[in-house]
Structure formats: structure tokens, C-alpha cells
Amino acid sequence: MKPNTLNKFITATRANWQGLTSTNILNCKTQLEELARTPSSEPWLAQLHASKQSSTELYRDPEHGFILLAHIEPKHTYRPPHNHGAGWVLYAVQHGAMDISTYSQVTDCNGHTQLVSRGATTLSSGQCHVYLPKDIHDTKSTTDYVLMFRLTSTDIQTEKREGRLIQFDLSR
């Protein structure tokens, strides 16, 4: 394996993996921020920028189950509020910027439940945010395109299939 930033990320993340702990979250965040600062001249990253594929699996760990994906989203792509079920996720932007709003599910004294926004932040190149199990958030790309890395603790498609990942409808 030729040394590059991606291989360095994989090696460091595997070596330090501890599951859902504060230490592991901080280690993963640090590693993912470093990965997001990778120069676009590294061949594997240049290929991602050139192909503009919406989703590319970069690594799936056979022992720990975490998955690293690269996503490219054109300007104004909106992903409605959702959580990642029992999984947790880190988003890091390598190119461009995206707005991320977070929400809380609130039930009033009459039993009516709604999502209430906690506000939005802009995630720019080199920045990373962490979303723990059941954290609700949405994303919207705000620049020509966004290349982001998403590190998930588990297969999110399994979370969706098994009903733990929830997508919310703000129109209700």
C-alpha cells in the first residue's frame, strides 16, 4: 500500500478504534479533519474530484465495522432531517461548504410532537462535525459542489432497513 493521507487515516483509525467513547470520537475527528485537508493533488482524491460520483465507499473495516465514504453533492442539494439510528457519524468537508441544521424532537403538553431547530452552522473545507446516535440533522450544499467525507460507525443502510434510521418530514 503506497503511503498517502487516505492510507494513513485508515491505519490510524483502525489502530485507535474503541467504539463509541469520547476518546475515540476525538481521535476520529482529528484524523478526519486531517484527511479533509488532503491536497487535491493526491491521486485518489484527484480521481474523486474528476469523477464527481455522488457516493464512493473508500474503506469498510472488516473487524470494527466502520465505513468511510466520499460524497459529492452539487449546489443546493438538500438532505431532509434524519438521524443515523443507533449509529454515529462524522462529516468532514474537503471541498466547498454545506449548511447543517440540528433539531430536537419535542412533545408539548398536548402530546403533539414536532422538530424544533437548534440552528444552523456552515461546515467549510477542513472542518468536521460529529453526530451521535439519534442526533437529528439536515444538510444543504451551498457551493458549486461539496466533496465531503462521512465516517459512520456502522452500515447506515442496515440502520435504515431495520427501522432505526429515521427521516423526518418538516412539512407536518
mmCIF file of C-alpha atoms in Angstrom:
data_model
loop_
_atom_site.group_PDB
_atom_site.id
_atom_site.type_symbol
_atom_site.label_atom_id
_atom_site.label_comp_id
_atom_site.label_asym_id
_atom_site.label_seq_id
_atom_site.Cartn_x
_atom_site.Cartn_y
_atom_site.Cartn_z
ATOM 1 C CA MET A 1 0.000 0.000 0.000
ATOM 2 C CA LYS A 2 1.571 3.271 -1.138
ATOM 3 C CA PRO A 3 1.617 5.789 1.726
ATOM 4 C CA ASN A 4 -0.879 8.606 1.269
ATOM 5 C CA THR A 5 -3.262 10.520 3.505
ATOM 6 C CA LEU A 6 -6.108 8.037 2.979
ATOM 7 C CA ASN A 7 -3.966 5.046 3.978
ATOM 8 C CA LYS A 8 -2.643 6.995 6.965
ATOM 9 C CA PHE A 9 -6.237 7.734 8.044
ATOM 10 C CA ILE A 10 -7.252 4.069 7.750
ATOM 11 C CA THR A 11 -4.206 2.830 9.672
ATOM 12 C CA ALA A 12 -4.607 5.373 12.494
ATOM 13 C CA THR A 13 -8.369 4.893 12.801
ATOM 14 C CA ARG A 14 -8.084 1.091 12.926
ATOM 15 C CA ALA A 15 -5.258 1.223 15.472
ATOM 16 C CA ASN A 16 -7.134 3.554 17.826
ATOM 17 C CA TRP A 17 -10.712 2.286 17.371
ATOM 18 C CA GLN A 18 -12.648 2.000 20.649
ATOM 19 C CA GLY A 19 -16.280 2.191 19.562
ATOM 20 C CA LEU A 20 -18.472 4.940 20.977
ATOM 21 C CA THR A 21 -16.224 6.652 23.520
ATOM 22 C CA SER A 22 -15.243 10.290 23.919
ATOM 23 C CA THR A 23 -11.625 9.407 23.206
ATOM 24 C CA ASN A 24 -12.495 7.568 20.002
ATOM 25 C CA ILE A 25 -14.769 10.369 18.797
ATOM 26 C CA LEU A 26 -11.990 12.937 19.324
ATOM 27 C CA ASN A 27 -9.405 10.680 17.643
ATOM 28 C CA CYS A 28 -11.686 10.075 14.646
ATOM 29 C CA LYS A 29 -12.495 13.790 14.381
ATOM 30 C CA THR A 30 -8.805 14.718 14.400
ATOM 31 C CA GLN A 31 -7.987 12.087 11.779
ATOM 32 C CA LEU A 32 -10.943 13.073 9.576
ATOM 33 C CA GLU A 33 -10.021 16.775 9.748
ATOM 34 C CA GLU A 34 -6.529 15.851 8.592
ATOM 35 C CA LEU A 35 -7.998 13.769 5.762
ATOM 36 C CA ALA A 36 -10.213 16.711 4.752
ATOM 37 C CA ARG A 37 -7.109 18.899 4.436
ATOM 38 C CA THR A 38 -5.535 16.497 1.931
ATOM 39 C CA PRO A 39 -4.216 18.306 -1.150
ATOM 40 C CA SER A 40 -6.371 17.572 -4.190
ATOM 41 C CA SER A 41 -3.167 16.568 -5.983
ATOM 42 C CA GLU A 42 -3.100 13.169 -4.219
ATOM 43 C CA PRO A 43 -4.171 10.774 -6.998
ATOM 44 C CA TRP A 44 -7.013 9.061 -5.095
ATOM 45 C CA LEU A 45 -8.522 12.459 -4.234
ATOM 46 C CA ALA A 46 -7.945 13.935 -7.697
ATOM 47 C CA GLN A 47 -9.884 10.960 -9.077
ATOM 48 C CA LEU A 48 -12.822 11.650 -6.725
ATOM 49 C CA HIS A 49 -12.947 15.292 -7.840
ATOM 50 C CA ALA A 50 -12.735 14.308 -11.517
ATOM 51 C CA SER A 51 -15.369 11.552 -11.387
ATOM 52 C CA LYS A 52 -17.898 13.590 -9.373
ATOM 53 C CA GLN A 53 -19.599 10.329 -8.310
ATOM 54 C CA SER A 54 -22.311 11.004 -5.755
ATOM 55 C CA SER A 55 -21.056 8.309 -3.375
ATOM 56 C CA THR A 56 -17.847 6.282 -3.194
ATOM 57 C CA GLU A 57 -17.015 3.785 -0.477
ATOM 58 C CA LEU A 58 -13.364 4.396 0.378
ATOM 59 C CA TYR A 59 -12.989 1.839 3.169
ATOM 60 C CA ARG A 60 -15.063 -0.685 5.134
ATOM 61 C CA ASP A 61 -13.384 -2.127 8.197
ATOM 62 C CA PRO A 62 -13.888 -5.899 8.414
ATOM 63 C CA GLU A 63 -13.144 -6.050 12.140
ATOM 64 C CA HIS A 64 -14.726 -2.913 13.621
ATOM 65 C CA GLY A 65 -17.471 -2.257 11.044
ATOM 66 C CA PHE A 66 -16.840 1.451 10.471
ATOM 67 C CA ILE A 67 -17.190 2.784 6.926
ATOM 68 C CA LEU A 68 -15.556 5.763 5.231
ATOM 69 C CA LEU A 69 -17.434 7.243 2.286
ATOM 70 C CA ALA A 70 -16.849 10.198 -0.001
ATOM 71 C CA HIS A 71 -19.908 12.099 -1.218
ATOM 72 C CA ILE A 72 -20.060 14.734 -3.916
ATOM 73 C CA GLU A 73 -23.173 16.884 -3.943
ATOM 74 C CA PRO A 74 -23.953 19.713 -6.367
ATOM 75 C CA LYS A 75 -25.013 23.147 -5.152
ATOM 76 C CA HIS A 76 -28.401 23.287 -3.380
ATOM 77 C CA THR A 77 -28.556 19.512 -2.712
ATOM 78 C CA TYR A 78 -30.724 19.166 0.382
ATOM 79 C CA ARG A 79 -30.937 16.124 2.655
ATOM 80 C CA PRO A 80 -34.021 16.476 4.920
ATOM 81 C CA PRO A 81 -33.751 15.987 8.689
ATOM 82 C CA HIS A 82 -32.656 12.490 9.656
ATOM 83 C CA ASN A 83 -30.729 10.614 12.273
ATOM 84 C CA HIS A 84 -28.405 7.657 11.840
ATOM 85 C CA GLY A 85 -30.271 5.302 14.143
ATOM 86 C CA ALA A 86 -28.013 3.539 16.612
ATOM 87 C CA GLY A 87 -25.019 4.573 14.523
ATOM 88 C CA TRP A 88 -22.942 7.699 14.839
ATOM 89 C CA VAL A 89 -21.359 9.701 12.083
ATOM 90 C CA LEU A 90 -18.741 12.338 11.392
ATOM 91 C CA TYR A 91 -18.982 14.671 8.391
ATOM 92 C CA ALA A 92 -15.871 16.465 7.130
ATOM 93 C CA VAL A 93 -15.801 18.812 4.144
ATOM 94 C CA GLN A 94 -12.808 18.554 1.811
ATOM 95 C CA HIS A 95 -14.059 20.971 -0.872
ATOM 96 C CA GLY A 96 -16.802 23.574 -0.755
ATOM 97 C CA ALA A 97 -19.218 24.260 2.071
ATOM 98 C CA MET A 98 -22.514 22.990 3.403
ATOM 99 C CA ASP A 99 -25.041 24.165 5.932
ATOM 100 C CA ILE A 100 -26.069 21.731 8.647
ATOM 101 C CA SER A 101 -29.051 22.369 10.890
ATOM 102 C CA THR A 102 -29.649 20.343 14.032
ATOM 103 C CA TYR A 103 -33.020 19.567 15.576
ATOM 104 C CA SER A 104 -34.667 18.231 18.693
ATOM 105 C CA GLN A 105 -37.877 16.239 18.663
ATOM 106 C CA VAL A 106 -40.143 17.995 21.186
ATOM 107 C CA THR A 107 -43.531 16.855 22.508
ATOM 108 C CA ASP A 108 -45.785 19.522 24.003
ATOM 109 C CA CYS A 109 -48.207 19.078 26.933
ATOM 110 C CA ASN A 110 -50.987 18.075 24.482
ATOM 111 C CA GLY A 111 -48.923 15.215 23.062
ATOM 112 C CA HIS A 112 -48.082 16.901 19.739
ATOM 113 C CA THR A 113 -44.552 16.199 18.571
ATOM 114 C CA GLN A 114 -42.568 18.405 16.243
ATOM 115 C CA LEU A 115 -38.981 19.081 15.249
ATOM 116 C CA VAL A 116 -37.514 22.279 16.635
ATOM 117 C CA SER A 117 -34.374 23.696 15.042
ATOM 118 C CA ARG A 118 -31.362 24.335 17.239
ATOM 119 C CA GLY A 119 -29.885 26.451 14.442
ATOM 120 C CA ALA A 120 -27.562 26.018 11.505
ATOM 121 C CA THR A 121 -23.820 26.094 11.072
ATOM 122 C CA THR A 122 -21.722 26.187 7.940
ATOM 123 C CA LEU A 123 -19.177 23.420 7.562
ATOM 124 C CA SER A 124 -16.271 24.543 5.337
ATOM 125 C CA SER A 125 -13.187 22.839 3.918
ATOM 126 C CA GLY A 126 -11.153 21.123 6.630
ATOM 127 C CA GLN A 127 -13.939 21.206 9.222
ATOM 128 C CA CYS A 128 -15.633 18.204 10.819
ATOM 129 C CA HIS A 129 -18.792 17.739 12.896
ATOM 130 C CA VAL A 130 -19.892 14.770 14.995
ATOM 131 C CA TYR A 131 -23.447 13.378 15.223
ATOM 132 C CA LEU A 132 -24.104 10.803 17.940
ATOM 133 C CA PRO A 133 -26.868 8.160 17.910
ATOM 134 C CA LYS A 134 -30.309 9.725 17.436
ATOM 135 C CA ASP A 135 -28.910 13.228 16.717
ATOM 136 C CA ILE A 136 -31.199 14.815 14.113
ATOM 137 C CA HIS A 137 -29.696 16.987 11.371
ATOM 138 C CA ASP A 138 -30.122 18.043 7.755
ATOM 139 C CA THR A 139 -27.561 19.122 5.161
ATOM 140 C CA LYS A 140 -27.543 21.521 2.228
ATOM 141 C CA SER A 141 -24.624 22.150 -0.111
ATOM 142 C CA THR A 142 -24.021 25.849 -0.643
ATOM 143 C CA THR A 143 -21.115 25.991 -3.109
ATOM 144 C CA ASP A 144 -20.615 24.794 -6.697
ATOM 145 C CA TYR A 145 -20.153 21.306 -5.280
ATOM 146 C CA VAL A 146 -19.217 19.766 -1.972
ATOM 147 C CA LEU A 147 -16.847 16.866 -1.504
ATOM 148 C CA MET A 148 -17.342 15.531 1.986
ATOM 149 C CA PHE A 149 -16.128 12.507 3.858
ATOM 150 C CA ARG A 150 -18.590 10.619 6.024
ATOM 151 C CA LEU A 151 -17.264 8.221 8.642
ATOM 152 C CA THR A 152 -20.010 6.003 10.033
ATOM 153 C CA SER A 153 -19.729 3.632 12.957
ATOM 154 C CA THR A 154 -21.877 1.076 11.174
ATOM 155 C CA ASP A 155 -23.626 0.409 7.865
ATOM 156 C CA ILE A 156 -26.277 3.120 7.680
ATOM 157 C CA GLN A 157 -28.243 1.112 5.094
ATOM 158 C CA THR A 158 -28.679 -1.595 7.747
ATOM 159 C CA GLU A 159 -29.898 1.048 10.213
ATOM 160 C CA LYS A 160 -32.414 2.217 7.600
ATOM 161 C CA ARG A 161 -33.541 -1.291 6.638
ATOM 162 C CA GLU A 162 -34.034 -2.274 10.285
ATOM 163 C CA GLY A 163 -36.046 0.873 11.038
ATOM 164 C CA ARG A 164 -33.634 2.645 13.372
ATOM 165 C CA LEU A 165 -32.630 5.420 10.962
ATOM 166 C CA ILE A 166 -35.473 7.924 10.798
ATOM 167 C CA GLN A 167 -36.081 10.549 8.114
ATOM 168 C CA PHE A 168 -38.319 13.384 9.259
ATOM 169 C CA ASP A 169 -40.848 15.458 7.314
ATOM 170 C CA LEU A 170 -40.750 19.150 8.207
ATOM 171 C CA SER A 171 -43.979 19.881 6.326
ATOM 172 C CA ARG A 172 -46.121 18.278 9.040
#
